[in-house]
Amino acid sequence: MTTTARDVSVFGDAITYFNEAADLLGLDAGMRAILTHPSRQIIFSIPFQRDTGEFEVYTGYRVQYNFARGPAKGGIRYHPGVTLDEVTALAFWMTWKCAVVDLPFGGGKGGVTCDPATLSQNEIERITRRYAAELVEVVGPDKDVPAPDVNTTPQIMAWFMDTYSMHVRQNTPGVVTGKPIEIGGSRGRTEATGRGVTICALDQMEKMGLKPETARIVIQGFGNVGLYAAKLFAERGCTIIGISDVTGAYHNPKGIDIPAAIAYSGKHHNLAGFTGGEKISNAELLTLECDVLVPAALEKVFTAENATQIRAKLIVEGANGPTTPEADRIFREKGIIVIPDIMANAGGVTVSYFEWAQDRMGYFWKEKEVNERLQETLLDNLHELQAIVAERKTTLRTAAYMLAIDRVVKALRLRGVYA
Ligand code: GLU
């Protein structure tokens, strides 16, 4: 049997990127060992009652990967593909993502192996409350701060916050970010990941001589990341020639009417039947000739099998882990520039940080202030990466890991290893 990319551990792939940067930094074996092991992995059962009255049991996870720079931080994913390996990789990436944009957080991630499409809102609420209750001792504003991820919404964050607050007998909005604004969420959080993708992309495009008015963009995924990235690219005058979601992909060389696509997916809950573009396969979408390609769905989208066929000039990773190390090597050889996930999609966690800070102050900012601070945070750090690339003749991904590892290692050495 041949081994496909899917069989390889996601965490194993993630460590490949870490090692490349660690080699360039000359990192010693002890530090490498510490940083390639998660601090804590928690697995638990979530028994819950179906609306029919029957009981079922799902599996919940929370991985707290590293605490050197602050409390663990990272989303909760509800998806049938959730495994300990995936959650660990995602928590590992959160560690470097928070460090790359210099947030005072470590890295964490959680998940429940389930398919929310088969669950009612009441069932999702019960699962969420039990998930939160199982974690009461180990989460908190100074311990570990969850947030939304694939298939988890502000409403789910509200249930998480309420359950935690009930247990500790104290209203604690800072235990989770991505909440509705009415109960301590931040303005600008919902759009933040997509906004960050466009901020990073437009900056890199300028350096490559790609003008927004003539740029053709393809976006894979039309959830919280892809949808807002499409909206903001379109607002900047870019032409979005391809979009997709789980129902399929849609191509229009003249440009898809993004407000119409957003309205359509809002009404129908997906893009099935959308007529604003020719229906093509997801594989065809990824190989469309374009200037900027934005994977904004799940991991392992670009593999050794399809990387040679990619015809974009710039890839901006809205998703976490969309590129396998084999595909990354091919992109490097082909001269395709990649803004890596830990930089490109850091806008979400950056505004999560702003939300956590606002909750602790009890003083909330205007949207303009949030967006300005977001832009400043992302561009300051992206420019650092571009400088490392120029100096070390490496890729943005390796530069991002180098900067992030250096920041985490500095914190770790200052604190010392409690052994
Ligand atoms: N789930 C998002 C991510 O992968 C956001 C995490 C957060 O805001 O803590 O970056």
PDB file of N, CA, C and O and ligand atoms in Angstrom, residues 62 73-77 90 94 97-98 105 108-109 145-150 152 177-178 189 193 318-320 341 345-353, ligand 1:
ATOM      1  N   ARG A  62      -8.279  18.707  24.865  1.00  0.00           N
ATOM      2  CA  ARG A  62      -7.649  20.017  25.004  1.00  0.00           C
ATOM      3  C   ARG A  62      -6.157  19.765  25.153  1.00  0.00           C
ATOM      4  O   ARG A  62      -5.754  18.965  26.011  1.00  0.00           O
ATOM      5  N   LYS A  73      -3.361  29.462  24.556  1.00  0.00           N
ATOM      6  CA  LYS A  73      -4.383  30.177  23.771  1.00  0.00           C
ATOM      7  C   LYS A  73      -4.641  29.423  22.488  1.00  0.00           C
ATOM      8  O   LYS A  73      -3.701  29.019  21.805  1.00  0.00           O
ATOM      9  N   GLY A  74      -5.898  29.255  22.151  1.00  0.00           N
ATOM     10  CA  GLY A  74      -6.224  28.613  20.882  1.00  0.00           C
ATOM     11  C   GLY A  74      -7.657  28.116  20.850  1.00  0.00           C
ATOM     12  O   GLY A  74      -8.299  27.963  21.889  1.00  0.00           O
ATOM     13  N   GLY A  75      -8.137  27.888  19.658  1.00  0.00           N
ATOM     14  CA  GLY A  75      -9.549  27.592  19.451  1.00  0.00           C
ATOM     15  C   GLY A  75      -9.990  26.198  19.852  1.00  0.00           C
ATOM     16  O   GLY A  75      -9.209  25.369  20.325  1.00  0.00           O
ATOM     17  N   ILE A  76     -11.288  25.976  19.658  1.00  0.00           N
ATOM     18  CA  ILE A  76     -11.914  24.670  19.862  1.00  0.00           C
ATOM     19  C   ILE A  76     -12.563  24.297  18.532  1.00  0.00           C
ATOM     20  O   ILE A  76     -13.311  25.096  17.962  1.00  0.00           O
ATOM     21  N   ARG A  77     -12.280  23.095  18.042  1.00  0.00           N
ATOM     22  CA  ARG A  77     -12.791  22.659  16.751  1.00  0.00           C
ATOM     23  C   ARG A  77     -13.837  21.564  16.944  1.00  0.00           C
ATOM     24  O   ARG A  77     -13.595  20.616  17.697  1.00  0.00           O
ATOM     25  N   LEU A  90      -2.316  21.454  16.049  1.00  0.00           N
ATOM     26  CA  LEU A  90      -2.928  22.785  16.064  1.00  0.00           C
ATOM     27  C   LEU A  90      -2.460  23.596  17.282  1.00  0.00           C
ATOM     28  O   LEU A  90      -2.235  24.804  17.190  1.00  0.00           O
ATOM     29  N   MET A  94      -0.327  27.048  17.350  1.00  0.00           N
ATOM     30  CA  MET A  94      -0.760  28.233  18.124  1.00  0.00           C
ATOM     31  C   MET A  94       0.407  28.821  18.910  1.00  0.00           C
ATOM     32  O   MET A  94       0.517  30.035  19.065  1.00  0.00           O
ATOM     33  N   LYS A  97       2.338  30.762  16.444  1.00  0.00           N
ATOM     34  CA  LYS A  97       1.522  31.865  15.933  1.00  0.00           C
ATOM     35  C   LYS A  97       1.483  33.018  16.936  1.00  0.00           C
ATOM     36  O   LYS A  97       1.693  34.175  16.581  1.00  0.00           O
ATOM     37  N   CYS A  98       1.228  32.700  18.192  1.00  0.00           N
ATOM     38  CA  CYS A  98       1.173  33.748  19.219  1.00  0.00           C
ATOM     39  C   CYS A  98       2.532  34.430  19.352  1.00  0.00           C
ATOM     40  O   CYS A  98       2.608  35.646  19.529  1.00  0.00           O
ATOM     41  N   PHE A 105       1.010  35.046  25.081  1.00  0.00           N
ATOM     42  CA  PHE A 105       0.320  33.765  25.230  1.00  0.00           C
ATOM     43  C   PHE A 105       1.228  32.614  24.834  1.00  0.00           C
ATOM     44  O   PHE A 105       2.129  32.777  24.011  1.00  0.00           O
ATOM     45  N   GLY A 108      -2.380  26.562  22.658  1.00  0.00           N
ATOM     46  CA  GLY A 108      -3.280  25.475  23.027  1.00  0.00           C
ATOM     47  C   GLY A 108      -4.297  25.237  21.929  1.00  0.00           C
ATOM     48  O   GLY A 108      -4.391  26.016  20.978  1.00  0.00           O
ATOM     49  N   LYS A 109      -5.023  24.164  22.026  1.00  0.00           N
ATOM     50  CA  LYS A 109      -6.117  23.915  21.076  1.00  0.00           C
ATOM     51  C   LYS A 109      -7.009  22.834  21.649  1.00  0.00           C
ATOM     52  O   LYS A 109      -6.551  21.985  22.434  1.00  0.00           O
ATOM     53  N   VAL A 145      -7.005  29.998  27.470  1.00  0.00           N
ATOM     54  CA  VAL A 145      -8.133  30.801  26.973  1.00  0.00           C
ATOM     55  C   VAL A 145      -8.572  30.284  25.600  1.00  0.00           C
ATOM     56  O   VAL A 145      -7.969  30.626  24.584  1.00  0.00           O
ATOM     57  N   PRO A 146      -9.619  29.457  25.540  1.00  0.00           N
ATOM     58  CA  PRO A 146     -10.108  28.964  24.246  1.00  0.00           C
ATOM     59  C   PRO A 146     -10.753  30.056  23.386  1.00  0.00           C
ATOM     60  O   PRO A 146     -10.903  31.208  23.813  1.00  0.00           O
ATOM     61  N   ALA A 147     -11.147  29.668  22.184  1.00  0.00           N
ATOM     62  CA  ALA A 147     -11.709  30.594  21.191  1.00  0.00           C
ATOM     63  C   ALA A 147     -12.390  29.772  20.109  1.00  0.00           C
ATOM     64  O   ALA A 147     -12.322  28.545  20.134  1.00  0.00           O
ATOM     65  N   PRO A 148     -13.030  30.436  19.141  1.00  0.00           N
ATOM     66  CA  PRO A 148     -13.638  29.670  18.045  1.00  0.00           C
ATOM     67  C   PRO A 148     -12.585  29.093  17.097  1.00  0.00           C
ATOM     68  O   PRO A 148     -11.475  29.598  16.995  1.00  0.00           O
ATOM     69  N   ASP A 149     -12.964  28.031  16.420  1.00  0.00           N
ATOM     70  CA  ASP A 149     -12.176  27.466  15.321  1.00  0.00           C
ATOM     71  C   ASP A 149     -13.199  26.873  14.340  1.00  0.00           C
ATOM     72  O   ASP A 149     -14.352  27.334  14.318  1.00  0.00           O
ATOM     73  N   VAL A 150     -12.832  25.859  13.583  1.00  0.00           N
ATOM     74  CA  VAL A 150     -13.745  25.296  12.587  1.00  0.00           C
ATOM     75  C   VAL A 150     -15.054  24.841  13.257  1.00  0.00           C
ATOM     76  O   VAL A 150     -15.027  24.059  14.222  1.00  0.00           O
ATOM     77  N   THR A 152     -17.094  26.296  15.245  1.00  0.00           N
ATOM     78  CA  THR A 152     -17.486  26.815  16.568  1.00  0.00           C
ATOM     79  C   THR A 152     -17.733  28.319  16.451  1.00  0.00           C
ATOM     80  O   THR A 152     -16.985  29.030  15.786  1.00  0.00           O
ATOM     81  N   THR A 177     -12.373  33.744  24.224  1.00  0.00           N
ATOM     82  CA  THR A 177     -12.535  34.884  23.313  1.00  0.00           C
ATOM     83  C   THR A 177     -13.396  34.474  22.120  1.00  0.00           C
ATOM     84  O   THR A 177     -13.714  33.308  21.953  1.00  0.00           O
ATOM     85  N   GLY A 178     -13.760  35.475  21.316  1.00  0.00           N
ATOM     86  CA  GLY A 178     -14.659  35.202  20.200  1.00  0.00           C
ATOM     87  C   GLY A 178     -16.111  35.178  20.642  1.00  0.00           C
ATOM     88  O   GLY A 178     -16.968  34.595  19.979  1.00  0.00           O
ATOM     89  N   ARG A 189     -13.755  41.139  16.002  1.00  0.00           N
ATOM     90  CA  ARG A 189     -13.193  39.794  16.166  1.00  0.00           C
ATOM     91  C   ARG A 189     -13.659  38.841  15.071  1.00  0.00           C
ATOM     92  O   ARG A 189     -12.882  38.036  14.558  1.00  0.00           O
ATOM     93  N   THR A 193      -9.723  37.238  11.329  1.00  0.00           N
ATOM     94  CA  THR A 193      -8.809  36.320  10.649  1.00  0.00           C
ATOM     95  C   THR A 193      -8.778  36.643   9.156  1.00  0.00           C
ATOM     96  O   THR A 193      -7.701  36.742   8.549  1.00  0.00           O
ATOM     97  N   GLY A 318      -4.691  30.956   4.922  1.00  0.00           N
ATOM     98  CA  GLY A 318      -5.757  31.295   5.864  1.00  0.00           C
ATOM     99  C   GLY A 318      -6.054  30.137   6.805  1.00  0.00           C
ATOM    100  O   GLY A 318      -6.418  30.318   7.963  1.00  0.00           O
ATOM    101  N   ALA A 319      -5.888  28.914   6.310  1.00  0.00           N
ATOM    102  CA  ALA A 319      -6.095  27.705   7.126  1.00  0.00           C
ATOM    103  C   ALA A 319      -4.842  27.418   7.926  1.00  0.00           C
ATOM    104  O   ALA A 319      -3.769  27.961   7.644  1.00  0.00           O
ATOM    105  N   ASN A 320      -4.960  26.541   8.895  1.00  0.00           N
ATOM    106  CA  ASN A 320      -3.799  26.037   9.609  1.00  0.00           C
ATOM    107  C   ASN A 320      -3.301  24.776   8.916  1.00  0.00           C
ATOM    108  O   ASN A 320      -4.085  23.871   8.629  1.00  0.00           O
ATOM    109  N   ASP A 341       0.791  29.998   7.505  1.00  0.00           N
ATOM    110  CA  ASP A 341      -0.351  30.043   8.424  1.00  0.00           C
ATOM    111  C   ASP A 341      -0.089  30.819   9.716  1.00  0.00           C
ATOM    112  O   ASP A 341      -0.898  31.650  10.125  1.00  0.00           O
ATOM    113  N   ASN A 345      -2.724  33.813   9.196  1.00  0.00           N
ATOM    114  CA  ASN A 345      -4.034  33.746   9.862  1.00  0.00           C
ATOM    115  C   ASN A 345      -3.963  34.185  11.326  1.00  0.00           C
ATOM    116  O   ASN A 345      -4.903  33.940  12.091  1.00  0.00           O
ATOM    117  N   ALA A 346      -2.891  34.895  11.681  1.00  0.00           N
ATOM    118  CA  ALA A 346      -2.732  35.336  13.075  1.00  0.00           C
ATOM    119  C   ALA A 346      -3.650  36.500  13.451  1.00  0.00           C
ATOM    120  O   ALA A 346      -3.701  36.892  14.630  1.00  0.00           O
ATOM    121  N   GLY A 347      -4.382  37.037  12.485  1.00  0.00           N
ATOM    122  CA  GLY A 347      -5.290  38.147  12.798  1.00  0.00           C
ATOM    123  C   GLY A 347      -6.358  37.754  13.802  1.00  0.00           C
ATOM    124  O   GLY A 347      -6.760  38.564  14.656  1.00  0.00           O
ATOM    125  N   GLY A 348      -6.813  36.519  13.734  1.00  0.00           N
ATOM    126  CA  GLY A 348      -7.863  36.057  14.652  1.00  0.00           C
ATOM    127  C   GLY A 348      -7.395  36.075  16.086  1.00  0.00           C
ATOM    128  O   GLY A 348      -8.024  36.668  16.972  1.00  0.00           O
ATOM    129  N   VAL A 349      -6.262  35.446  16.325  1.00  0.00           N
ATOM    130  CA  VAL A 349      -5.796  35.375  17.713  1.00  0.00           C
ATOM    131  C   VAL A 349      -5.305  36.748  18.189  1.00  0.00           C
ATOM    132  O   VAL A 349      -5.376  37.052  19.385  1.00  0.00           O
ATOM    133  N   THR A 350      -4.891  37.595  17.265  1.00  0.00           N
ATOM    134  CA  THR A 350      -4.474  38.946  17.681  1.00  0.00           C
ATOM    135  C   THR A 350      -5.673  39.702  18.257  1.00  0.00           C
ATOM    136  O   THR A 350      -5.576  40.328  19.328  1.00  0.00           O
ATOM    137  N   VAL A 351      -6.812  39.631  17.561  1.00  0.00           N
ATOM    138  CA  VAL A 351      -7.984  40.322  18.113  1.00  0.00           C
ATOM    139  C   VAL A 351      -8.543  39.560  19.324  1.00  0.00           C
ATOM    140  O   VAL A 351      -9.136  40.151  20.218  1.00  0.00           O
ATOM    141  N   SER A 352      -8.298  38.257  19.394  1.00  0.00           N
ATOM    142  CA  SER A 352      -8.627  37.530  20.630  1.00  0.00           C
ATOM    143  C   SER A 352      -7.837  38.111  21.809  1.00  0.00           C
ATOM    144  O   SER A 352      -8.362  38.260  22.917  1.00  0.00           O
ATOM    145  N   TYR A 353      -6.590  38.413  21.565  1.00  0.00           N
ATOM    146  CA  TYR A 353      -5.767  39.038  22.607  1.00  0.00           C
ATOM    147  C   TYR A 353      -6.371  40.386  23.012  1.00  0.00           C
ATOM    148  O   TYR A 353      -6.497  40.698  24.202  1.00  0.00           O
TER     149      TYR A 353
HETATM  150  N1  GLU B   1      -8.825  29.296  15.927  1.00  0.00           N
HETATM  151  C1  GLU B   1      -8.094  30.472  15.551  1.00  0.00           C
HETATM  152  C2  GLU B   1      -6.696  30.111  15.096  1.00  0.00           C
HETATM  153  O1  GLU B   1      -6.445  29.001  14.667  1.00  0.00           O
HETATM  154  C3  GLU B   1      -8.138  31.551  16.623  1.00  0.00           C
HETATM  155  C4  GLU B   1      -7.548  31.174  17.935  1.00  0.00           C
HETATM  156  C5  GLU B   1      -7.774  32.222  19.029  1.00  0.00           C
HETATM  157  O2  GLU B   1      -8.320  33.266  18.763  1.00  0.00           O
HETATM  158  O3  GLU B   1      -7.372  31.927  20.154  1.00  0.00           O
HETATM  159  O4  GLU B   1      -5.821  30.926  15.075  1.00  0.00           O
END
